[in-house]
Coordinates of C-alpha atoms and ligand atoms in Angstrom, one line a residue:
Chain Y
M1 CA 20.0 -27.8 -9.4
K2 CA 18.8 -31.0 -7.8
G3 CA 16.0 -30.9 -5.2
V4 CA 16.8 -31.6 -1.6
R5 CA 15.3 -35.1 -2.0
H6 CA 18.3 -36.1 -4.0
Y7 CA 20.9 -35.5 -1.3
P8 CA 22.3 -38.9 -0.1
G9 CA 20.8 -39.9 3.3
F10 CA 18.0 -37.4 3.1
L11 CA 15.2 -40.0 3.2
P12 CA 16.5 -42.1 6.1
L13 CA 17.2 -39.0 8.1
T14 CA 13.7 -37.6 7.5
I15 CA 12.1 -40.9 8.6
L16 CA 14.3 -41.1 11.7
C17 CA 13.3 -37.6 12.7
L18 CA 9.6 -38.3 12.2
V19 CA 9.8 -41.6 14.1
V20 CA 11.6 -40.0 17.1
L21 CA 9.2 -37.1 17.2
Y22 CA 5.9 -38.8 16.7
T23 CA 6.2 -42.4 17.9
P24 CA 5.8 -41.4 21.6
L25 CA 2.7 -39.3 20.8
I26 CA 1.2 -42.2 18.8
V27 CA 1.9 -44.7 21.6
V28 CA 0.3 -42.4 24.2
A29 CA -2.8 -41.8 22.0
V30 CA -3.2 -45.6 21.2
Y31 CA -2.6 -46.8 24.7
S32 CA -5.2 -44.3 26.1
F33 CA -7.7 -46.7 24.5
N34 CA -6.2 -49.8 26.1
A35 CA -8.6 -52.0 28.0
S36 CA -5.9 -53.3 30.4
T37 CA -4.4 -51.6 33.3
S38 CA -0.9 -52.2 32.0
I39 CA 0.8 -49.4 30.1
T40 CA 2.9 -51.8 28.0
S41 CA 0.6 -54.7 26.9
W42 CA -2.5 -54.3 24.7
G43 CA -5.7 -55.7 26.2
G44 CA -8.2 -54.6 23.6
F45 CA -10.0 -51.4 22.8
S46 CA -11.9 -49.5 25.5
L47 CA -12.9 -46.1 26.6
R48 CA -12.6 -46.9 30.4
W49 CA -9.6 -44.6 31.0
Y50 CA -11.6 -41.7 29.5
G51 CA -14.4 -42.6 31.9
E52 CA -11.8 -42.8 34.7
V53 CA -10.7 -39.2 33.9
F54 CA -14.2 -37.8 34.4
T55 CA -15.5 -40.1 37.2
G56 CA -12.5 -41.8 38.8
R57 CA -10.6 -41.3 42.0
E58 CA -8.6 -38.4 40.7
A59 CA -11.5 -36.8 38.7
A60 CA -12.0 -34.0 41.2
R61 CA -8.4 -33.0 41.4
F62 CA -8.0 -33.0 37.6
G63 CA -11.3 -31.2 37.2
Q64 CA -10.1 -28.4 39.4
A65 CA -6.8 -28.3 37.6
A66 CA -8.5 -28.2 34.2
W67 CA -10.7 -25.4 35.4
N68 CA -7.7 -23.4 36.6
S69 CA -5.8 -24.0 33.4
I70 CA -8.7 -23.0 31.1
T71 CA -9.7 -19.9 33.1
I72 CA -6.1 -18.8 33.3
A73 CA -5.5 -19.5 29.6
L74 CA -8.6 -17.5 28.6
M75 CA -7.7 -14.5 30.7
A76 CA -4.0 -14.6 29.9
A77 CA -4.5 -15.0 26.2
T78 CA -7.1 -12.2 26.1
T79 CA -5.0 -9.7 28.1
A80 CA -1.8 -10.6 26.2
T81 CA -3.6 -10.2 22.9
V82 CA -4.8 -6.7 23.8
I83 CA -1.3 -5.7 24.9
A84 CA 0.3 -7.3 21.8
T85 CA -2.2 -5.5 19.5
A86 CA -1.3 -2.2 21.0
A87 CA 2.4 -3.0 20.8
A88 CA 2.1 -4.1 17.2
L89 CA 0.2 -0.8 16.3
A90 CA 3.0 1.2 17.9
M91 CA 5.8 -0.8 16.2
V92 CA 4.3 -1.1 12.8
R93 CA 2.1 2.1 12.5
G94 CA 3.8 4.4 14.9
G95 CA 6.5 5.6 12.5
P96 CA 10.1 5.9 13.6
F97 CA 10.5 6.7 17.3
R98 CA 13.4 6.6 19.7
G99 CA 13.8 3.2 21.2
R100 CA 12.0 1.4 18.5
Q101 CA 14.7 -1.3 18.1
A102 CA 14.9 -1.7 21.8
S103 CA 11.2 -2.1 22.1
F104 CA 11.2 -4.8 19.5
A105 CA 13.9 -6.7 21.3
L106 CA 12.1 -6.3 24.7
I107 CA 8.8 -7.6 23.3
N108 CA 10.4 -10.7 21.8
L109 CA 13.1 -11.3 24.5
P110 CA 11.0 -13.9 26.4
L111 CA 11.2 -16.2 23.3
M112 CA 15.0 -16.3 23.6
V113 CA 15.6 -16.3 27.3
P114 CA 15.6 -19.9 28.8
E115 CA 12.3 -20.6 30.4
I116 CA 13.9 -21.8 33.6
V117 CA 15.6 -18.4 34.0
I118 CA 12.3 -16.6 33.6
A119 CA 10.7 -19.0 36.0
V120 CA 13.3 -18.3 38.7
A121 CA 13.3 -14.5 38.0
T122 CA 9.5 -14.3 38.1
L123 CA 9.4 -16.2 41.4
I124 CA 12.1 -13.9 43.0
F125 CA 10.2 -10.9 41.7
F126 CA 6.9 -12.0 43.2
S127 CA 8.5 -12.8 46.6
T128 CA 10.3 -9.4 46.5
I129 CA 7.1 -7.4 46.1
G130 CA 5.5 -9.7 48.6
L131 CA 2.9 -11.2 46.4
R132 CA 1.7 -14.6 47.7
T133 CA 2.1 -17.4 45.1
G134 CA -1.2 -18.8 43.8
Y135 CA -3.8 -18.3 41.1
L136 CA -3.0 -14.6 40.6
T137 CA 0.8 -15.1 40.2
I138 CA 0.2 -17.8 37.7
L139 CA -2.1 -15.5 35.7
L140 CA 0.4 -12.6 35.8
A141 CA 3.3 -14.8 34.7
H142 CA 1.2 -16.3 31.9
I143 CA 0.1 -12.9 30.6
T144 CA 3.8 -11.9 30.4
F145 CA 5.2 -14.8 28.5
C146 CA 2.1 -15.0 26.2
I147 CA 2.7 -11.5 24.8
P148 CA 5.4 -12.3 22.3
F149 CA 3.5 -15.3 21.0
A150 CA 0.4 -13.1 20.4
Y151 CA 2.6 -10.3 19.0
L152 CA 4.2 -12.2 16.2
P153 CA 1.1 -13.1 14.1
I154 CA -0.5 -9.7 14.8
A155 CA 2.5 -7.7 13.7
A156 CA 3.0 -9.9 10.6
R157 CA -0.6 -9.3 9.6
L158 CA -0.4 -5.6 10.3
E159 CA 2.7 -5.2 8.2
G160 CA 0.8 -6.7 5.2
I161 CA -1.9 -4.1 5.4
E162 CA -1.1 -1.0 3.3
G163 CA -1.4 2.4 5.0
T164 CA -3.5 3.7 2.2
Y165 CA -6.7 1.9 3.5
E166 CA -6.6 4.1 6.7
Q167 CA -5.7 7.1 4.6
A168 CA -8.7 6.4 2.3
A169 CA -11.0 6.2 5.4
R170 CA -9.6 9.5 6.8
D171 CA -10.0 11.0 3.3
L172 CA -13.7 9.9 3.4
Y173 CA -14.4 11.8 6.6
A174 CA -13.6 9.1 9.2
T175 CA -12.0 10.2 12.4
R176 CA -8.9 8.4 13.6
A177 CA -11.0 6.2 15.9
Q178 CA -13.5 5.4 13.2
A179 CA -10.7 4.5 10.7
F180 CA -9.2 2.1 13.3
R181 CA -12.5 0.5 14.3
L182 CA -14.1 0.3 10.8
I183 CA -11.1 -0.4 8.6
L184 CA -7.9 -1.4 10.3
L185 CA -9.3 -3.6 13.1
P186 CA -11.4 -5.8 10.8
L187 CA -8.5 -6.1 8.4
M188 CA -6.1 -7.2 11.1
M189 CA -8.6 -9.5 12.8
P190 CA -7.2 -12.8 11.4
G191 CA -3.8 -11.9 12.9
V192 CA -5.5 -11.0 16.2
I193 CA -7.4 -14.3 16.3
S194 CA -4.5 -16.5 15.5
G195 CA -2.4 -14.5 18.1
W196 CA -5.0 -15.2 20.7
L197 CA -5.2 -18.9 19.8
L198 CA -1.4 -19.3 20.0
A199 CA -1.3 -17.5 23.4
F200 CA -4.1 -19.7 24.7
I201 CA -2.3 -22.9 23.8
I202 CA 1.0 -21.6 25.2
S203 CA -0.7 -20.7 28.5
L204 CA -2.6 -24.0 28.6
D205 CA 0.6 -25.9 28.0
D206 CA 3.0 -24.2 30.3
F207 CA 4.7 -26.3 33.0
I208 CA 8.1 -24.8 34.1
I209 CA 7.1 -21.3 35.0
T210 CA 3.7 -22.4 36.3
N211 CA 5.4 -24.9 38.6
F212 CA 7.6 -22.2 40.1
V213 CA 4.9 -19.6 40.8
K214 CA 1.9 -21.7 41.5
G215 CA 2.3 -22.1 45.3
A216 CA 1.2 -25.0 47.4
G217 CA -2.1 -26.7 46.6
M218 CA -2.7 -24.8 43.4
E219 CA -2.6 -26.9 40.3
T220 CA -3.0 -26.5 36.5
L221 CA -3.4 -29.5 34.2
P222 CA 0.3 -29.8 33.4
T223 CA 1.4 -29.6 37.0
A224 CA -1.4 -32.0 38.1
I225 CA -0.3 -34.5 35.4
F226 CA 3.3 -34.2 36.5
G227 CA 2.3 -34.7 40.1
S228 CA 0.3 -37.8 39.2
V229 CA 3.0 -39.3 37.0
K230 CA 5.6 -39.0 39.8
Q231 CA 3.6 -41.9 41.5
G232 CA 3.8 -44.0 38.3
I233 CA 2.2 -43.7 34.9
K234 CA -1.4 -44.7 34.9
P235 CA -3.5 -45.1 31.7
N236 CA -5.8 -42.2 32.8
I237 CA -2.8 -39.9 32.3
M238 CA -2.6 -41.0 28.8
A239 CA -6.2 -40.2 28.3
I240 CA -5.8 -36.7 29.7
S241 CA -2.6 -36.2 27.6
T242 CA -4.4 -37.3 24.5
L243 CA -7.3 -34.9 25.2
M244 CA -4.8 -32.0 25.6
L245 CA -3.0 -33.0 22.4
L246 CA -6.4 -32.9 20.6
V247 CA -7.1 -29.4 21.9
S248 CA -3.7 -28.2 20.9
V249 CA -3.9 -29.6 17.5
L250 CA -7.4 -28.1 17.0
F251 CA -6.2 -24.6 18.1
V252 CA -3.0 -24.6 16.1
T253 CA -4.9 -25.7 13.0
A254 CA -7.5 -23.1 13.5
A255 CA -4.8 -20.4 13.9
Y256 CA -3.1 -21.6 10.7
L257 CA -6.3 -21.7 8.7
I258 CA -7.5 -18.3 9.9
N259 CA -4.1 -16.8 9.0
R260 CA -4.1 -18.4 5.6
K261 CA -7.6 -17.3 4.8
G262 CA -6.7 -13.7 5.9
R263 CA -3.7 -13.7 3.6
Q264 CA -5.8 -14.7 0.6
S265 CA -8.4 -11.9 0.9
P266 CA -6.6 -8.9 2.3
Chain V
M1 CA -12.3 35.2 -8.2
T2 CA -11.1 32.9 -5.4
A3 CA -9.1 29.9 -6.4
A4 CA -10.3 26.4 -5.4
V5 CA -6.8 25.5 -4.3
D6 CA -4.1 28.1 -3.7
L7 CA -0.5 27.2 -2.9
K8 CA 2.0 29.8 -2.1
N9 CA 5.7 28.9 -1.9
V10 CA 5.0 25.5 -0.4
V11 CA 8.0 23.6 0.8
K12 CA 7.9 20.0 1.9
R13 CA 10.8 18.3 3.6
Y14 CA 11.1 14.7 4.7
G15 CA 14.1 14.9 7.1
P16 CA 17.0 15.7 4.9
V17 CA 15.1 15.2 1.6
T18 CA 13.3 18.2 0.2
A19 CA 10.4 16.9 -2.0
L20 CA 9.0 20.2 -2.9
H21 CA 11.0 23.5 -3.2
G22 CA 8.6 26.4 -3.1
V23 CA 5.6 25.4 -5.2
S24 CA 3.1 28.1 -6.1
L25 CA -0.1 27.2 -7.9
A26 CA -3.6 28.7 -8.1
I27 CA -6.2 26.2 -9.4
A28 CA -9.5 27.6 -10.4
D29 CA -12.9 26.3 -9.4
N30 CA -14.3 23.8 -12.0
E31 CA -10.9 23.3 -13.6
F32 CA -9.4 20.1 -14.8
F33 CA -5.9 20.7 -13.7
T34 CA -3.1 18.3 -14.3
L35 CA 0.3 17.8 -12.5
L36 CA 2.6 16.3 -15.1
G37 CA 6.2 15.2 -14.4
P38 CA 8.5 12.2 -14.3
S39 CA 8.4 9.7 -11.4
G40 CA 9.8 11.2 -8.2
C41 CA 9.3 14.8 -9.0
G42 CA 6.9 15.4 -6.1
K43 CA 3.4 15.0 -7.7
T44 CA 2.1 12.5 -5.1
T45 CA 3.6 14.6 -2.3
L46 CA 1.7 17.7 -3.6
L47 CA -1.6 15.7 -3.6
R48 CA -0.9 14.4 -0.1
L49 CA -0.5 17.9 1.2
I50 CA -3.8 19.0 -0.4
A51 CA -5.6 15.9 1.0
G52 CA -4.0 16.5 4.5
F53 CA -2.1 13.3 4.9
E54 CA 1.1 15.4 5.3
D55 CA 1.7 18.9 6.7
I56 CA 3.5 21.5 4.7
S57 CA 6.9 22.4 6.0
E58 CA 6.7 26.1 4.8
G59 CA 4.4 28.3 2.8
E60 CA 0.7 28.6 2.6
I61 CA -2.1 26.3 1.5
R62 CA -5.7 27.6 1.0
L63 CA -8.9 25.9 -0.1
F64 CA -11.5 28.4 -1.3
D65 CA -9.7 31.1 0.6
K66 CA -9.6 29.2 3.8
D67 CA -6.2 28.4 5.3
I68 CA -6.2 24.6 5.7
A69 CA -2.6 24.1 7.0
G70 CA -2.8 21.6 9.8
L71 CA -6.4 20.6 9.2
E72 CA -7.1 16.9 9.6
P73 CA -7.9 15.1 6.3
N74 CA -11.5 14.2 7.5
L75 CA -12.2 17.9 7.9
R76 CA -11.2 18.9 4.3
P77 CA -13.9 18.8 1.6
V78 CA -11.4 17.0 -0.7
N79 CA -11.5 13.3 -1.8
T80 CA -8.8 11.2 -3.4
V81 CA -8.8 8.4 -6.0
F82 CA -5.7 6.5 -4.9
Q83 CA -3.1 5.2 -7.3
H84 CA -3.9 1.6 -6.3
Y85 CA -7.5 2.5 -5.5
A86 CA -7.3 1.4 -1.8
L87 CA -10.9 -0.1 -1.9
F88 CA -11.8 -1.5 1.5
P89 CA -11.4 -5.3 0.9
H90 CA -13.9 -6.3 3.6
M91 CA -16.8 -4.2 2.3
T92 CA -19.0 -4.7 -0.7
V93 CA -18.8 -2.3 -3.6
L94 CA -22.0 -0.5 -2.4
D95 CA -20.6 -0.1 1.2
N96 CA -17.3 1.2 -0.2
V97 CA -19.2 3.9 -2.2
A98 CA -21.4 4.7 0.8
F99 CA -18.6 4.9 3.3
G100 CA -17.9 8.7 3.0
L101 CA -21.7 9.4 3.3
K102 CA -21.9 7.2 6.4
M103 CA -19.0 9.1 8.0
K104 CA -20.7 12.4 7.2
G105 CA -23.8 11.1 9.0
V106 CA -26.2 10.6 6.0
D107 CA -29.0 8.3 7.0
P108 CA -28.8 4.7 5.7
V109 CA -31.7 5.0 3.2
A110 CA -30.4 8.2 1.6
R111 CA -26.8 7.0 1.4
R112 CA -27.8 3.7 -0.2
A113 CA -29.8 5.6 -2.8
R114 CA -26.9 8.0 -3.5
A115 CA -24.3 5.2 -3.6
G116 CA -26.6 3.4 -6.1
Q117 CA -26.8 6.5 -8.2
M118 CA -23.0 6.8 -8.2
L119 CA -22.6 3.2 -9.3
E120 CA -25.1 3.8 -12.1
M121 CA -23.0 6.8 -13.2
V122 CA -19.9 4.6 -13.5
H123 CA -22.0 1.7 -15.1
L124 CA -21.5 -0.7 -12.2
S125 CA -25.0 -1.1 -10.8
A126 CA -24.9 -4.8 -11.4
F127 CA -21.8 -5.2 -9.2
A128 CA -23.1 -3.5 -6.0
D129 CA -23.0 -6.6 -3.9
R130 CA -19.6 -7.9 -5.0
F131 CA -16.3 -7.5 -3.1
P132 CA -13.5 -5.5 -4.6
S133 CA -11.4 -8.6 -5.2
Q134 CA -14.1 -9.9 -7.5
L135 CA -13.7 -7.0 -9.9
S136 CA -11.3 -6.3 -12.8
G137 CA -8.8 -3.5 -12.5
G138 CA -10.9 -1.2 -14.7
Q139 CA -14.0 -1.8 -12.6
Q140 CA -12.1 -1.3 -9.3
Q141 CA -10.9 2.0 -10.7
R142 CA -14.5 3.1 -11.4
V143 CA -15.6 2.1 -7.9
A144 CA -12.8 4.2 -6.5
L145 CA -14.0 7.1 -8.6
A146 CA -17.6 6.6 -7.5
R147 CA -16.5 6.3 -3.8
A148 CA -14.5 9.6 -4.0
L149 CA -17.3 11.5 -5.8
A150 CA -20.2 10.2 -3.7
P151 CA -19.7 12.8 -0.8
E152 CA -19.6 15.6 -3.4
P153 CA -16.2 17.0 -2.5
K154 CA -15.2 20.4 -3.7
V155 CA -12.0 19.1 -5.1
L156 CA -11.2 15.6 -6.4
L157 CA -7.6 14.4 -6.3
L158 CA -6.6 11.6 -8.7
D159 CA -3.1 10.0 -8.4
E160 CA -2.2 8.3 -11.7
P161 CA -5.6 6.6 -11.7
L162 CA -5.2 5.2 -15.2
S163 CA -1.6 3.9 -15.0
A164 CA -2.6 0.4 -14.1
L165 CA -5.0 -0.1 -17.0
D166 CA -4.3 -1.4 -20.4
L167 CA -4.1 1.0 -23.4
K168 CA -7.7 0.7 -24.8
L169 CA -9.3 1.0 -21.4
R170 CA -7.0 4.0 -20.6
Q171 CA -8.1 5.8 -23.7
A172 CA -11.8 5.1 -22.9
M173 CA -11.4 6.3 -19.3
R174 CA -9.8 9.6 -20.4
V175 CA -13.0 10.5 -22.2
E176 CA -15.2 9.3 -19.3
L177 CA -13.2 11.2 -16.7
K178 CA -13.4 14.4 -18.7
Q179 CA -17.1 14.0 -19.1
L180 CA -17.5 13.3 -15.4
Q181 CA -15.6 16.4 -14.5
E182 CA -17.8 18.5 -16.8
Q183 CA -21.0 16.8 -15.6
T184 CA -20.2 17.3 -11.9
G185 CA -18.5 20.6 -12.0
I186 CA -16.0 19.5 -9.4
T187 CA -12.4 20.7 -9.6
F188 CA -10.2 17.8 -10.6
I189 CA -6.5 17.7 -9.8
F190 CA -5.1 14.9 -11.9
V191 CA -1.6 13.5 -11.6
T192 CA 0.2 11.7 -14.4
H193 CA 3.6 11.1 -15.9
D194 CA 2.0 10.4 -19.3
Q195 CA 2.1 13.6 -21.4
E196 CA -0.5 12.4 -23.8
E197 CA -2.9 11.9 -21.0
A198 CA -2.2 15.4 -19.7
L199 CA -2.5 17.0 -23.1
T200 CA -5.8 15.4 -24.0
M201 CA -7.8 16.0 -20.8
S202 CA -6.6 19.1 -19.0
D203 CA -7.8 22.7 -19.0
R204 CA -4.3 23.6 -17.6
I205 CA -1.2 21.6 -16.9
A206 CA 1.6 22.2 -14.4
V207 CA 4.8 20.6 -15.6
M208 CA 6.9 19.6 -12.6
S209 CA 10.5 18.4 -12.3
A210 CA 12.6 17.8 -9.2
G211 CA 10.2 19.3 -6.7
R212 CA 9.6 22.5 -8.7
V213 CA 6.9 23.7 -11.1
Q214 CA 8.6 24.4 -14.4
Q215 CA 5.6 25.8 -16.3
I216 CA 1.9 26.2 -16.0
G217 CA -0.4 26.7 -19.0
T218 CA -2.8 25.1 -21.4
A219 CA -1.8 22.1 -23.4
R220 CA -1.2 24.4 -26.3
D221 CA 0.9 26.8 -24.3
I222 CA 3.3 24.2 -22.9
Y223 CA 3.6 22.4 -26.2
E224 CA 4.0 25.4 -28.5
A225 CA 5.7 27.8 -26.1
P226 CA 7.9 25.8 -23.7
E227 CA 9.7 28.1 -21.4
N228 CA 12.7 26.0 -20.7
R229 CA 14.6 23.0 -21.9
F230 CA 13.1 20.6 -19.5
V231 CA 9.5 21.4 -20.7
A232 CA 10.5 21.3 -24.3
D233 CA 12.2 18.0 -23.9
F234 CA 9.6 16.4 -21.7
I235 CA 6.5 17.4 -23.7
G236 CA 6.5 15.7 -27.0
E237 CA 9.6 15.3 -29.1
T238 CA 11.9 18.1 -29.8
N239 CA 15.2 18.9 -31.5
L240 CA 17.5 21.0 -29.3
L241 CA 20.2 23.0 -31.2
Q242 CA 22.8 25.2 -29.7
V243 CA 22.6 28.5 -31.5
D244 CA 24.2 32.0 -31.2
V245 CA 21.7 34.7 -30.4
A246 CA 22.4 37.9 -32.3
A247 CA 19.7 40.1 -30.7
V248 CA 16.6 39.8 -28.5
R249 CA 13.8 42.4 -28.7
E250 CA 10.2 42.2 -27.4
G251 CA 10.2 38.5 -26.9
R252 CA 11.6 37.8 -30.3
A253 CA 15.2 36.7 -31.0
T254 CA 17.4 36.8 -34.0
V255 CA 19.5 33.7 -34.0
V256 CA 22.1 32.2 -36.3
L257 CA 21.4 28.6 -37.3
P258 CA 24.1 26.0 -37.9
G259 CA 25.1 26.7 -41.5
G260 CA 24.9 30.4 -41.1
K261 CA 21.3 31.3 -41.9
Q262 CA 19.6 33.9 -39.6
I263 CA 16.0 33.5 -38.5
V264 CA 13.7 35.4 -36.1
C265 CA 11.8 33.3 -33.6
P266 CA 9.9 33.7 -30.3
A267 CA 12.1 33.6 -27.2
S268 CA 11.5 32.7 -23.6
G269 CA 14.7 34.2 -22.3
T270 CA 16.0 37.7 -23.0
S271 CA 19.7 37.3 -22.9
S272 CA 22.0 37.1 -25.8
G273 CA 24.8 34.6 -26.1
R274 CA 24.6 30.9 -26.8
H275 CA 21.3 29.2 -26.1
N276 CA 19.1 26.2 -27.0
L277 CA 16.7 26.4 -29.9
S278 CA 13.8 24.0 -29.7
I279 CA 12.5 22.8 -33.1
R280 CA 9.5 20.4 -33.2
P281 CA 10.1 17.6 -35.7
E282 CA 6.7 18.1 -37.3
R283 CA 7.5 21.7 -38.1
L284 CA 10.3 20.8 -40.4
T285 CA 9.7 20.0 -44.1
I286 CA 12.0 18.8 -46.9
S287 CA 12.4 21.8 -49.2
D288 CA 14.7 23.5 -51.7
N289 CA 14.0 26.7 -49.7
A290 CA 16.4 25.4 -47.0
D291 CA 17.2 26.8 -43.6
L292 CA 19.3 23.8 -42.6
M293 CA 21.2 21.2 -44.6
A294 CA 21.2 17.6 -43.4
T295 CA 22.1 14.1 -44.5
V296 CA 19.5 11.3 -44.0
E297 CA 20.5 8.4 -41.8
R298 CA 17.3 6.4 -41.5
V299 CA 13.6 6.5 -42.2
V300 CA 11.3 4.9 -39.6
Y301 CA 7.8 3.9 -40.6
L302 CA 5.3 4.7 -37.8
G303 CA 2.0 4.1 -39.6
T304 CA 0.4 7.5 -39.8
D305 CA 3.8 9.2 -39.7
L306 CA 7.3 8.8 -41.0
Q307 CA 10.2 9.7 -38.9
V308 CA 13.3 10.9 -40.7
I309 CA 16.5 10.7 -38.6
A310 CA 19.3 12.8 -40.0
H311 CA 22.3 14.8 -39.0
L312 CA 23.2 18.4 -39.9
D313 CA 26.4 19.3 -41.7
S314 CA 27.7 20.5 -38.4
G315 CA 27.2 17.0 -37.0
E316 CA 24.2 17.6 -34.6
P317 CA 21.4 15.0 -34.9
I318 CA 18.0 16.2 -36.1
S319 CA 14.8 14.4 -36.7
L320 CA 11.6 15.3 -38.5
R321 CA 8.1 13.9 -38.9
L322 CA 6.4 13.7 -42.2
Q323 CA 2.8 12.7 -42.7
N324 CA 2.4 9.4 -44.4
A325 CA 0.6 10.9 -47.5
A326 CA 0.9 9.6 -51.0
R327 CA 4.3 11.1 -51.7
V328 CA 6.2 11.2 -54.9
S329 CA 9.6 10.4 -53.3
L330 CA 10.8 9.3 -49.9
P331 CA 14.2 10.4 -48.7
E332 CA 16.8 7.7 -48.9
P333 CA 19.6 7.0 -46.4
G334 CA 22.7 9.0 -47.4
Q335 CA 20.7 11.5 -49.3
R336 CA 21.4 15.2 -48.7
I337 CA 18.3 17.2 -48.0
G338 CA 17.3 20.8 -47.4
L339 CA 15.1 21.4 -44.3
H340 CA 12.7 24.3 -44.2
L341 CA 11.6 25.6 -40.8
E342 CA 7.9 26.6 -40.7
E343 CA 7.0 30.0 -39.4
G344 CA 6.8 29.7 -35.6
G345 CA 8.3 26.2 -35.6
A346 CA 11.3 27.1 -33.5
R347 CA 11.6 28.7 -30.1
L348 CA 14.6 30.0 -28.2
L349 CA 14.7 28.6 -24.6
A350 CA 15.9 30.4 -21.5
D351 CA 18.2 27.6 -20.3
Ligands
ADP401 N1 7.5 9.6 3.3 C1 8.6 10.0 2.6 N2 9.8 10.0 3.2 C2 10.9 10.4 2.6 N3 10.9 10.8 1.3 C3 9.8 10.8 0.6 C4 8.6 10.4 1.2 N4 7.6 10.5 0.3 C5 8.2 11.0 -0.8 N5 9.5 11.2 -0.6 C6 10.5 11.7 -1.6 O1 9.9 12.8 -2.2 C7 10.2 12.8 -3.6 C8 8.9 13.0 -4.4 O2 8.1 11.8 -4.3 P1 6.6 11.6 -4.9 O3 5.8 12.8 -4.5 O4 6.1 10.3 -4.5 O5 6.9 11.7 -6.4 P2 6.0 11.3 -7.7 O6 4.6 11.1 -7.1 O7 6.1 12.5 -8.5 O8 6.6 10.1 -8.3 C9 10.9 11.6 -3.9 O9 12.3 11.9 -4.0 C10 10.7 10.7 -2.8 O10 11.7 9.8 -2.5
MG402 MG1 3.4 9.3 -7.3

């Protein structure tokens, strides 16, 4: 059989897709180093917009938004990872139980439901129980939608670990708790770490749900950027976007590498 | 004398599947006991019940006279060598071997010393700081053995530990395992589907099939005196002939061979009628003093042996083994030969 490369039109189509996907990112990254105030014409290389981000007129606003984003992402990712780990243990190691299929669907449902629907539903829920929108509501919403992202790599890792390791530990006089702490947890750690990294990025990155539940005056980086762009795109936005892109790429790469390393030495 | 492991009418069910149908076994202290049977007959299940990974559905399970039903695996003085070793991949060889001692609360200095001794015993001292993935299959197997023996269990369970090794290594390990068992005095319960392995190492063997114990005895017992057709067929090669039983008295039967000749042989069953007669191929010789008449089909050269494949005048296939000695004449295909049955070479089976 011929490889996919030999299908007619494969190469042009591939190039088209790559161009559409990545040209905007490249343009943003390149123009963040533009010396001129224009966002369309090149005025030479400069780091002035990066300086502007940290010292300029909007620095305080973006600083606060970045602080909110990072603290929320840290807490949401950590909480979601703990919940996802417990869920994965129940699903993968819990044996057959009633409602297993349903549990699996419930854990992963947020991946399928349109985000705008979750955003509206979450907002309605918070106002029904009388919770004022703000930092706390953002955090709660982020924990919720981060769970499936943390769950997937953890469950995949756990499925690859044979049950005989825990049995061997129990056979060698370990209690259930010791077998978990000394054997299973270290073996599933690569999955837990990449689950946490993914959850962190997803939280850091979220706009739609955050925008609904944030309340007035509370900003995260994505909502602050959006607010700023509404008054026209300035080059400092490109600098911020490039920084966020860099963080995302670093985290996703780390998640990938940790997962791959874990798979090589199980 | 109390048995090391005593099973009485043990039944194990997995939902609708019954893996063990009423198994009774008494394994003596210091014994090298083997569970032998084809894949799927319930050998691993039996080990898992003794180790405590599963609970028995019915019956009784005792360890040195103590009822251990429902006891957690970490509370049983029993260790296991797993089929695929299950060495902890994130620990060094030394830490693997010391794990059981650590869990038992042995202090770090003492457990390192003891783990070191165990590694010496299996000739792996030089590999103490490696990780399991850096060892060959045979070395991993020996680490698994050292790890299971380090806490000095009362009973060691071995689930087909040699099946993943190549032939030469397997043969060397048989000797080594047997020596280890004698040296340590620990009761070994060894699982295998390889009859040669079972015959060469065991004090006693339990032959299993379809969740039942078919026969328990020494290698010689089950080879020379199989009680039923399954055992006769599974252990070694055998010829099974349908014969008419004329009379049975005191464990000896008078049977009519195909061709009409009557012989007296040991019998496992007591009923008369039509039964299977088991004849070991090496107990037949070509002779003018014939009990059976046959026609040669093929002669297969096996090195130390020759296998002669023939059929009786009544049409049933029969095979015999001849030692490859300097012989005057070899049977030729198509040749008619007389077969003489050595004294005690045949046995009447119950089913
Ligand atoms: N966890 C289980 N669930 C259902 N059936 C099982 C389970 N473990 C074993 N069995 C069944 O029990 C029988 C005996 O299996 P096993 O003890 O593994 O055989 P062996 O080790 O002799 O090859 C098989 O029919 C197998 O399918
Ligand atoms: Mg098995």
